[in-house]
Coordinates of C-alpha atoms in Angstrom, one line a residue:
X14 CA -34.8 -22.4 9.6
X15 CA -35.8 -20.0 6.9
X16 CA -32.9 -17.8 5.7
X17 CA -34.4 -14.3 4.0
X18 CA -31.8 -13.0 2.0
X19 CA -32.2 -9.7 0.5
X20 CA -30.4 -7.0 -1.5
X21 CA -30.7 -3.2 -0.1
X22 CA -29.0 -0.2 -1.6
X23 CA -26.6 2.0 0.0
X24 CA -27.7 5.4 1.0
X25 CA -31.4 4.5 0.0
X26 CA -34.1 5.7 2.3
X27 CA -36.5 2.8 3.7
X28 CA -39.1 3.1 6.0
X29 CA -40.1 0.6 8.4
X30 CA -42.5 -1.1 6.7
X31 CA -40.3 -1.3 3.8
X32 CA -37.5 -3.3 6.5
X33 CA -40.4 -5.2 7.7
X34 CA -41.9 -6.5 4.5
X35 CA -38.7 -7.1 2.5
X36 CA -36.9 -9.0 5.4
X37 CA -40.4 -10.6 6.5
X38 CA -40.7 -9.3 9.9
X39 CA -43.3 -8.8 12.7
X40 CA -43.6 -5.6 14.1
X41 CA -41.4 -6.6 17.0
X42 CA -39.2 -8.4 14.9
X43 CA -38.4 -5.4 12.7
X44 CA -37.7 -2.9 15.9
X45 CA -35.3 -5.3 17.2
X46 CA -33.8 -5.5 13.6
X47 CA -33.3 -2.1 13.4
X48 CA -31.8 -1.3 17.0
X49 CA -29.3 -4.0 16.6
X50 CA -28.0 -2.5 13.2
X51 CA -27.8 0.8 14.3
X52 CA -25.7 -0.3 17.6
X53 CA -23.1 -1.9 15.1
X54 CA -23.0 1.8 12.9
X55 CA -24.4 0.4 9.9
X56 CA -28.3 1.8 9.7
X57 CA -28.9 5.5 10.3
X58 CA -32.2 7.0 10.7
X59 CA -33.2 10.4 9.6
X60 CA -36.1 12.6 9.5
X61 CA -39.1 11.3 7.1
X62 CA -39.2 14.2 4.6
X63 CA -39.8 14.8 0.9
X64 CA -36.3 16.2 0.8
X65 CA -34.6 13.1 2.6
X66 CA -36.8 10.8 0.1
X67 CA -34.9 12.5 -2.8
X68 CA -31.9 12.1 -1.2
X69 CA -28.6 10.0 -2.6
X70 CA -26.5 10.6 0.0
X71 CA -26.5 11.1 4.1
X72 CA -25.1 14.6 4.8
X73 CA -22.8 15.7 7.6
X74 CA -25.8 18.2 8.4
X75 CA -28.4 15.4 8.6
X76 CA -29.5 15.3 12.0
X77 CA -29.9 11.1 13.0
X78 CA -32.9 10.3 15.0
X79 CA -32.1 8.1 17.6
X80 CA -35.4 6.6 18.8
X81 CA -35.1 3.7 17.1
X82 CA -38.6 2.6 18.2
X83 CA -40.3 5.4 16.3
X84 CA -43.5 5.1 14.3
X85 CA -43.1 3.6 10.9
X86 CA -43.8 7.3 9.1
X87 CA -41.9 9.3 11.8
X88 CA -38.4 8.2 10.1
X89 CA -36.5 6.9 7.4
X90 CA -33.4 4.7 7.3
X91 CA -30.1 4.7 5.8
X92 CA -27.8 2.1 5.1
X93 CA -24.1 3.7 5.6
X94 CA -22.6 0.0 4.5
X95 CA -21.2 -1.7 1.3
X96 CA -21.2 -5.2 1.7
X97 CA -22.8 -8.7 3.7
X98 CA -24.2 -8.2 7.1
X99 CA -25.7 -11.5 8.6
X100 CA -28.3 -10.7 11.7
X101 CA -29.8 -14.2 13.0
X102 CA -31.3 -15.8 9.8
X103 CA -31.5 -12.5 7.9
X104 CA -28.7 -11.7 5.2
X105 CA -28.6 -8.2 4.1
X106 CA -26.7 -7.8 0.7
X107 CA -25.9 -4.1 0.6
X108 CA -24.8 -2.8 -2.9
X109 CA -23.1 0.6 -3.7
X110 CA -25.5 3.6 -4.2
X111 CA -24.7 4.1 -7.8
X112 CA -26.2 1.0 -9.0
X113 CA -29.6 2.6 -9.4
X114 CA -31.1 1.0 -11.8
X115 CA -30.6 -2.5 -11.5
X116 CA -33.4 -5.1 -10.1
X117 CA -32.6 -7.0 -7.4
X118 CA -32.4 -10.5 -9.7
X119 CA -29.6 -8.4 -11.9
X120 CA -27.7 -7.7 -9.1
X121 CA -25.7 -10.8 -8.9
X122 CA -22.7 -10.3 -11.0
X123 CA -22.0 -6.6 -9.7
X124 CA -22.0 -8.1 -6.4
X125 CA -19.8 -11.0 -6.5
X126 CA -17.1 -8.2 -8.4
X127 CA -17.8 -5.7 -5.5
X128 CA -17.0 -8.4 -3.1
X129 CA -13.6 -9.3 -4.9
X130 CA -12.7 -5.2 -4.9
X131 CA -13.5 -5.2 -1.0
X132 CA -11.3 -8.6 -0.6
X133 CA -8.1 -6.8 -2.7
X134 CA -8.5 -3.4 -0.9
X135 CA -8.5 -5.4 2.3
X136 CA -5.3 -7.2 1.4
X137 CA -4.0 -4.0 0.4
X138 CA -4.4 -2.1 3.2
X139 CA -3.0 -5.1 5.4
X140 CA -6.2 -5.0 7.5
X141 CA -6.4 -7.7 10.5
X142 CA -9.5 -9.9 10.7
X143 CA -12.3 -8.2 12.1
X144 CA -12.8 -11.3 15.0
X145 CA -15.4 -8.8 16.7
X146 CA -17.7 -6.0 15.7
X147 CA -18.6 -3.5 17.7
X148 CA -17.9 -3.2 21.9
X149 CA -19.4 -3.2 25.4
X150 CA -22.8 -4.3 25.3
X151 CA -23.0 -4.8 21.4
X152 CA -19.6 -6.5 20.9
X153 CA -20.2 -9.7 18.7
X154 CA -18.4 -12.5 17.1
X155 CA -18.1 -11.8 13.8
X156 CA -18.3 -15.4 12.2
X157 CA -18.6 -14.2 8.4
X158 CA -15.6 -12.8 8.4
X159 CA -13.4 -15.7 10.3
X160 CA -14.9 -18.1 8.0
X161 CA -14.0 -16.4 4.5
X162 CA -10.5 -16.1 6.0
X163 CA -10.6 -19.8 7.2
X164 CA -11.6 -20.7 3.4
X165 CA -9.5 -18.2 1.7
X166 CA -6.4 -19.0 3.6
X167 CA -7.0 -22.8 2.5
X168 CA -7.3 -21.7 -1.3
X169 CA -4.0 -20.3 -0.7
X170 CA -2.0 -22.2 1.8
X171 CA -3.7 -25.7 1.8
X172 CA -4.4 -27.8 5.1
X173 CA -2.5 -27.4 8.2
X174 CA 0.3 -30.4 8.1
X175 CA 2.8 -31.5 10.5
X176 CA 5.6 -33.5 9.1
X177 CA 8.0 -35.9 10.4
X178 CA 11.8 -36.1 9.0
X179 CA 13.1 -40.2 8.5
X180 CA 16.5 -40.9 7.5
X181 CA 16.6 -44.3 5.3
X182 CA 19.4 -46.6 3.9
X183 CA 18.8 -46.0 -0.2
X184 CA 15.6 -44.6 0.0
X185 CA 14.0 -42.3 -2.9
X186 CA 14.6 -38.8 -0.8
X187 CA 17.7 -36.9 -0.8
X188 CA 21.4 -38.4 -0.4
X189 CA 22.3 -37.1 2.9
X190 CA 26.3 -37.0 2.1
X191 CA 27.3 -35.6 5.6
X192 CA 25.8 -38.7 7.4
X193 CA 26.6 -41.1 4.5
X194 CA 30.4 -40.5 4.6
X195 CA 30.5 -40.3 8.6
X196 CA 28.7 -43.5 8.8
X197 CA 28.6 -45.6 5.8
X198 CA 31.7 -48.0 4.2
X199 CA 33.3 -46.9 1.2
X200 CA 34.7 -49.2 -1.4
X201 CA 37.9 -47.2 -3.0
X202 CA 39.1 -47.6 -6.9
X203 CA 40.9 -45.4 -8.7
X204 CA 41.3 -43.4 -5.8
X205 CA 37.2 -42.7 -5.9
X206 CA 35.0 -43.5 -3.4
X207 CA 32.1 -46.0 -4.0
X208 CA 29.1 -46.6 -1.2
X209 CA 27.2 -49.2 -1.1
X210 CA 24.7 -47.2 1.3
X211 CA 23.5 -44.1 1.1
X212 CA 21.5 -42.1 3.7
X213 CA 18.6 -40.4 2.5
X214 CA 15.8 -38.2 3.9
X215 CA 12.4 -37.2 3.5
X216 CA 9.7 -35.6 4.9
X217 CA 6.2 -37.6 5.7
X218 CA 3.2 -35.9 6.6
X219 CA 1.3 -37.2 9.3
X220 CA -2.2 -37.6 8.1
X221 CA -3.8 -38.7 11.1
X222 CA -2.3 -35.4 12.5
X223 CA -5.0 -33.8 15.4
X224 CA -4.6 -30.6 14.0
X225 CA -4.8 -31.6 10.6
X226 CA -8.0 -33.4 11.1
X227 CA -9.2 -30.2 13.6
X228 CA -8.6 -27.9 10.3
X229 CA -10.1 -30.2 8.0
X230 CA -13.3 -30.6 10.0
X231 CA -13.6 -26.6 10.8
X232 CA -13.2 -25.7 7.0
X233 CA -16.0 -28.5 5.8
X234 CA -18.2 -27.0 8.8
X235 CA -17.2 -23.3 7.5
X236 CA -18.1 -24.2 3.8
X237 CA -21.6 -25.7 5.1
X238 CA -22.8 -22.7 6.5
X239 CA -21.6 -20.6 3.8
X240 CA -24.0 -22.7 1.7
X241 CA -26.9 -22.3 4.2
X242 CA -26.6 -18.8 4.2
X243 CA -26.8 -18.8 0.5
X244 CA -23.6 -16.7 0.3
X245 CA -21.1 -19.6 -1.4
X246 CA -22.7 -18.3 -5.2
X247 CA -22.2 -14.8 -4.2
X248 CA -18.3 -15.0 -2.8
X249 CA -17.5 -17.5 -6.1
X250 CA -16.5 -20.2 -3.6
X251 CA -16.8 -24.4 -4.2
X252 CA -18.1 -26.6 -1.6
X253 CA -15.4 -27.9 0.9
X254 CA -15.7 -31.0 1.7
X255 CA -13.0 -32.5 3.6
X256 CA -14.2 -34.4 6.7
X257 CA -16.8 -36.3 8.1
X258 CA -15.8 -35.7 11.6
X259 CA -17.6 -32.7 14.2
X260 CA -16.2 -30.9 16.7
X261 CA -17.2 -32.9 19.5
X262 CA -15.1 -35.9 18.0
X263 CA -12.0 -34.0 18.9
X264 CA -12.9 -33.7 22.5
X265 CA -14.8 -31.1 24.6
X266 CA -14.0 -27.4 23.9
X267 CA -12.2 -26.6 26.9
X268 CA -9.6 -30.1 25.4
X269 CA -9.6 -28.5 21.8
X270 CA -8.6 -25.1 22.8
X271 CA -5.9 -26.4 25.5
X272 CA -4.6 -28.3 22.5
X273 CA -4.5 -25.6 20.3
X274 CA -2.7 -23.3 22.9
X275 CA -0.1 -25.7 22.8
X276 CA 0.6 -26.1 19.2
X277 CA 0.9 -22.4 19.3
X278 CA 3.7 -22.5 21.7
X279 CA 5.5 -25.1 19.4
X280 CA 5.0 -22.9 16.1
X281 CA 7.3 -20.1 15.4
X282 CA 6.0 -19.6 11.7
X283 CA 3.8 -16.3 11.4
X284 CA 1.1 -17.9 9.2
X285 CA 0.7 -21.2 11.2
X286 CA 0.3 -18.9 14.3
X287 CA -2.4 -16.8 12.7
X288 CA -4.3 -19.6 11.5
X289 CA -4.1 -21.3 14.8
X290 CA -5.3 -18.5 16.5
X291 CA -8.2 -18.0 13.8
X292 CA -9.0 -21.7 14.7
X293 CA -9.1 -20.9 18.7
X294 CA -11.4 -18.1 17.9
X295 CA -13.7 -20.1 15.8
X296 CA -13.8 -22.8 18.8
X297 CA -14.1 -20.7 21.5
X298 CA -17.0 -19.1 20.3
X299 CA -19.0 -21.6 19.3
X300 CA -21.4 -19.7 17.3
X301 CA -23.3 -20.5 13.8
X302 CA -23.6 -17.7 11.5
X303 CA -27.2 -17.9 11.2
X304 CA -27.9 -18.4 15.1
X305 CA -31.0 -15.9 15.7
X306 CA -30.6 -13.7 18.7
X307 CA -26.6 -13.8 18.6
X308 CA -25.2 -10.6 17.1
X309 CA -24.4 -9.3 13.6
X310 CA -21.6 -10.5 11.5
X311 CA -20.1 -8.3 8.2
X312 CA -18.3 -8.5 5.9
X313 CA -17.7 -4.7 4.3
X314 CA -16.8 -1.3 5.0
X315 CA -18.8 1.6 6.0
X316 CA -15.8 3.5 4.3
X317 CA -16.4 2.8 0.5
X318 CA -15.7 6.0 -0.7
X319 CA -11.7 4.7 0.8
X320 CA -12.2 1.8 -1.8
X321 CA -13.2 4.0 -4.7
X322 CA -10.3 6.4 -4.1
X323 CA -7.9 3.1 -3.8
X324 CA -9.1 1.5 -6.8
X325 CA -9.3 5.0 -8.9
X326 CA -5.3 5.4 -8.1
X327 CA -4.1 2.0 -9.2
X328 CA -6.4 2.1 -12.3
X329 CA -4.9 5.7 -13.3
X330 CA -1.2 4.9 -11.8
X331 CA -1.0 7.4 -9.4
X332 CA 2.6 8.9 -9.0
X333 CA 1.8 11.2 -5.9
X334 CA 4.5 8.7 -3.8
X335 CA 6.6 8.4 -7.0
X336 CA 10.3 9.5 -6.3
X337 CA 10.7 12.7 -9.0
X338 CA 13.8 11.0 -10.2
X339 CA 11.8 7.8 -11.6
X340 CA 8.8 9.7 -13.6
X341 CA 10.0 9.0 -16.6
X342 CA 8.7 12.1 -18.2
X343 CA 9.8 12.9 -21.7
X344 CA 12.1 15.6 -20.8
X345 CA 14.8 15.5 -17.7
X346 CA 14.0 16.4 -14.5
X347 CA 14.5 20.3 -14.0
X348 CA 18.0 21.4 -12.6
X349 CA 16.5 22.9 -9.3
X350 CA 15.0 19.3 -8.7
X351 CA 18.5 17.7 -9.7
X352 CA 20.3 17.9 -6.0
X353 CA 21.1 14.8 -4.0
X354 CA 18.2 15.5 -1.4
X355 CA 15.5 17.1 -4.0
X356 CA 15.8 14.3 -6.8
X357 CA 15.0 11.5 -3.8
X358 CA 11.8 13.7 -2.7
X359 CA 8.5 12.1 -3.7
X360 CA 5.9 14.3 -6.1
X361 CA 3.7 14.8 -2.6
X362 CA 6.5 15.9 -0.7
X363 CA 7.3 19.2 -3.1
X364 CA 3.9 20.9 -1.6
X365 CA 4.2 23.5 0.7
X366 CA 3.1 23.6 3.8
X367 CA 1.6 26.1 6.2
X368 CA 4.4 28.0 8.0
X369 CA 3.4 29.9 11.5
X370 CA 5.0 32.7 12.9
X371 CA 5.0 34.0 16.2
X372 CA 6.6 37.2 17.4
X373 CA 10.1 35.4 18.1
X374 CA 9.3 32.1 16.5
X375 CA 8.6 30.0 13.4
X376 CA 7.3 26.8 13.1
X377 CA 6.2 24.4 9.4
X378 CA 2.9 22.8 10.0
X379 CA 3.2 18.9 10.0
X380 CA -0.2 18.9 7.2
X381 CA -0.8 20.3 3.8
X382 CA -2.7 19.9 0.8
X383 CA -3.0 16.2 -0.5
X384 CA -4.8 15.4 -3.8
X385 CA -6.0 11.9 -4.6
X386 CA -4.0 11.5 -7.5
X387 CA -1.5 12.5 -10.2
X388 CA -0.7 11.2 -13.4
X389 CA 1.7 12.4 -15.8
X390 CA 1.0 10.3 -19.0
X391 CA 2.4 10.7 -22.5
X392 CA -0.1 11.6 -25.0
X393 CA 1.0 12.6 -28.6
X394 CA 4.7 12.7 -27.7
X395 CA 4.0 15.2 -24.6
X396 CA 3.6 15.1 -21.1
X397 CA 0.3 15.9 -19.4
X398 CA -0.1 16.9 -15.4
X399 CA -3.4 15.5 -14.5
X400 CA -4.8 15.9 -11.0
X401 CA -7.6 13.4 -10.4
X402 CA -9.6 13.6 -7.4
X403 CA -11.6 10.3 -6.8
X404 CA -15.2 11.6 -5.4
X405 CA -17.7 8.9 -4.4
X406 CA -20.5 10.7 -5.3
X407 CA -24.0 10.5 -7.2
X408 CA -23.9 14.0 -9.1
X409 CA -27.4 15.3 -10.3
X410 CA -26.7 17.6 -13.0
X411 CA -29.7 17.5 -15.7
X412 CA -31.3 20.3 -17.2
X413 CA -35.2 21.0 -15.3
X414 CA -33.7 19.5 -12.0
X415 CA -32.1 20.8 -8.9
X416 CA -28.3 20.1 -8.3
X417 CA -27.7 17.2 -6.2
X418 CA -25.0 15.1 -4.8
X419 CA -21.9 17.2 -5.4
X420 CA -18.8 17.8 -3.8
X421 CA -18.5 21.0 -1.4
X422 CA -17.2 24.2 -2.3
X423 CA -14.1 23.2 -0.3
X424 CA -13.5 20.1 -2.3
X425 CA -13.6 22.5 -5.4
X426 CA -11.4 24.9 -3.8
X427 CA -8.8 22.3 -2.7
X428 CA -9.0 20.9 -6.4
X429 CA -7.5 24.5 -7.7
X430 CA -5.2 25.2 -5.4
X431 CA -3.4 21.2 -5.9
X432 CA -2.5 22.9 -9.6
X433 CA -1.5 25.9 -7.7
X434 CA 0.7 23.9 -5.4
X435 CA 2.3 22.4 -8.3
X436 CA 3.1 25.5 -10.7
X437 CA 7.0 25.6 -10.2
X438 CA 7.1 21.7 -10.9
X439 CA 4.7 22.2 -14.2
X440 CA 6.5 25.3 -15.5
X441 CA 10.1 24.1 -14.8
X442 CA 9.4 21.1 -17.1
X443 CA 7.6 22.9 -19.5
X444 CA 4.1 21.3 -19.4
X445 CA 1.4 22.6 -21.2
X446 CA -0.8 20.5 -21.0
X447 CA -2.7 20.3 -17.4
X448 CA -6.0 19.2 -16.1
X449 CA -8.3 19.3 -13.2
X450 CA -11.1 16.0 -13.3
X451 CA -13.4 14.6 -10.6
X452 CA -13.6 11.0 -10.7
X453 CA -17.2 10.0 -10.1
X454 CA -18.5 5.9 -10.3
X455 CA -21.5 5.3 -12.6
X456 CA -23.6 1.7 -13.3
X457 CA -23.3 2.8 -17.3
X458 CA -21.1 0.9 -19.4
X459 CA -19.5 3.9 -21.0
X460 CA -17.5 7.0 -19.7
X461 CA -20.0 10.4 -19.0
X462 CA -18.2 13.3 -19.7
X463 CA -20.5 15.5 -17.3
X464 CA -19.5 18.7 -17.3
X465 CA -17.3 20.9 -15.4
X466 CA -16.9 22.8 -11.9
X467 CA -15.6 26.3 -11.9
X468 CA -15.3 29.6 -9.6
X469 CA -14.5 32.5 -11.5
X470 CA -12.2 34.4 -9.5
X471 CA -9.7 30.9 -9.6
X472 CA -10.0 30.6 -13.4
X473 CA -8.7 34.1 -13.4
X474 CA -5.7 33.1 -11.8
X475 CA -5.2 30.9 -14.9
X476 CA -6.3 27.6 -13.2
X477 CA -8.0 25.0 -15.0
X478 CA -11.6 24.5 -14.0
X479 CA -12.4 21.3 -12.9
X480 CA -14.1 18.8 -15.2
X481 CA -16.2 16.1 -14.1
X482 CA -16.0 12.4 -15.4
X483 CA -18.3 9.9 -14.3
X484 CA -16.4 6.3 -15.0
X485 CA -18.0 2.8 -15.2
X486 CA -17.7 1.3 -12.2
X487 CA -17.6 -2.3 -13.0
X488 CA -15.1 -1.8 -16.0
X489 CA -12.6 0.1 -13.3
X490 CA -13.1 -2.6 -11.0
X491 CA -12.0 -5.0 -13.5
X492 CA -8.9 -3.1 -14.0
X493 CA -8.0 -3.1 -10.5
X494 CA -8.4 -6.6 -9.8
X495 CA -6.1 -7.8 -12.7
X496 CA -3.7 -4.9 -12.1
X497 CA -4.3 -2.9 -15.2
X498 CA -4.4 1.0 -16.1
X499 CA -7.0 2.8 -18.2
X500 CA -6.4 4.9 -21.1
X501 CA -6.6 8.4 -19.8
X502 CA -7.0 9.7 -23.3
X503 CA -10.5 8.3 -23.3
X504 CA -11.2 10.7 -20.3
X505 CA -9.4 13.5 -21.4
X506 CA -9.7 13.9 -25.4

């Protein structure tokens, strides 16, 4: 089977003929391909217009075309996903929309890093394995996610083993003093006992254990599938060759599943239970990643903006959920925040919530303004209060070009209001350096000071206009993956 593996850019507009050519389809094949991707929510279709061709984002008011079999000139297709998708023998590598100038042959490094970022984000959000994609008629076993989980689990925890505790006389294990004292004969000299025979205990692993062998067999098969799909290099995974057995050597499928269920009933360790359940899913579905006409497999997200927000929050040392008493500013916590209750509030908790008043009642709303992240760095011996908003946009703000890819008026007004919400806290601590800033990704290697967003009526209230900074995504991801912070001086000064 010939594997067709191609890169596509998130949010780029593709014609049907583009997809047909890129993924080597005939007319019927490309229509089925498009229909499948749309059914799983990773591909949208919009009208084929000049305005759409110039867009870098799918806007809320873009009306999706529902006729997926429209003629190739009638609509454009947009991938609303970042990550890896397999559809039969086609492997679709969807890279983020801000990588505008890279050629396909130059994308390997960026894509490898992005997949590591997706993995770290998934772990931090405690997301479970997506064993299935879609629902109803479009429900499909997510073989790629299961394979990646099994291999990553092996790298972290090793092979599934069952051990047996054995007792020996004068062995090399730990001395079992209770058993030795109770059951062994002692010689007494100078009121001290001396034992000629010591009972010792150790655990030995059963190399012939059914589940150890099964785990090795599945891992070897998973590794080969990843290589066949040409994804092993992309996911930075070495070849795993642990077994020469095949699944048929362990009995028919029903027998293997029955053995796994029995083992599950004996295991109370959470990790072992998860591993056994994943092995059960792998065996029960009996599906190979590159099977034709057998659903879609995915590793990635349709909400990459959330990944960008999470990475920015960690790299810029978000204090939003920090307790006030632990902010470590250069000045003591102001008196009005020193009370037992106030001192233990988080920075996010001091934003006012709307109050709704009726004729004879009053109620406080549950929700309020929530900024993406707040940083309170010390720069040149002074505290700064910086309100960041991570915006996953490709902004076009150049002379002679129309404004595109910019946050909406609601985003701008909210950014001003965040400063207003913290005005009392800022004034109480004598903070004179306050900044508002949008953080957007760029493929460039240097921070780009893009400009500002402002509204005169809010500027007149003494609120800071919103600075626009494009952050080198590759550099930010490197810091995110290694748990380091970016020097905020680079942004603000």
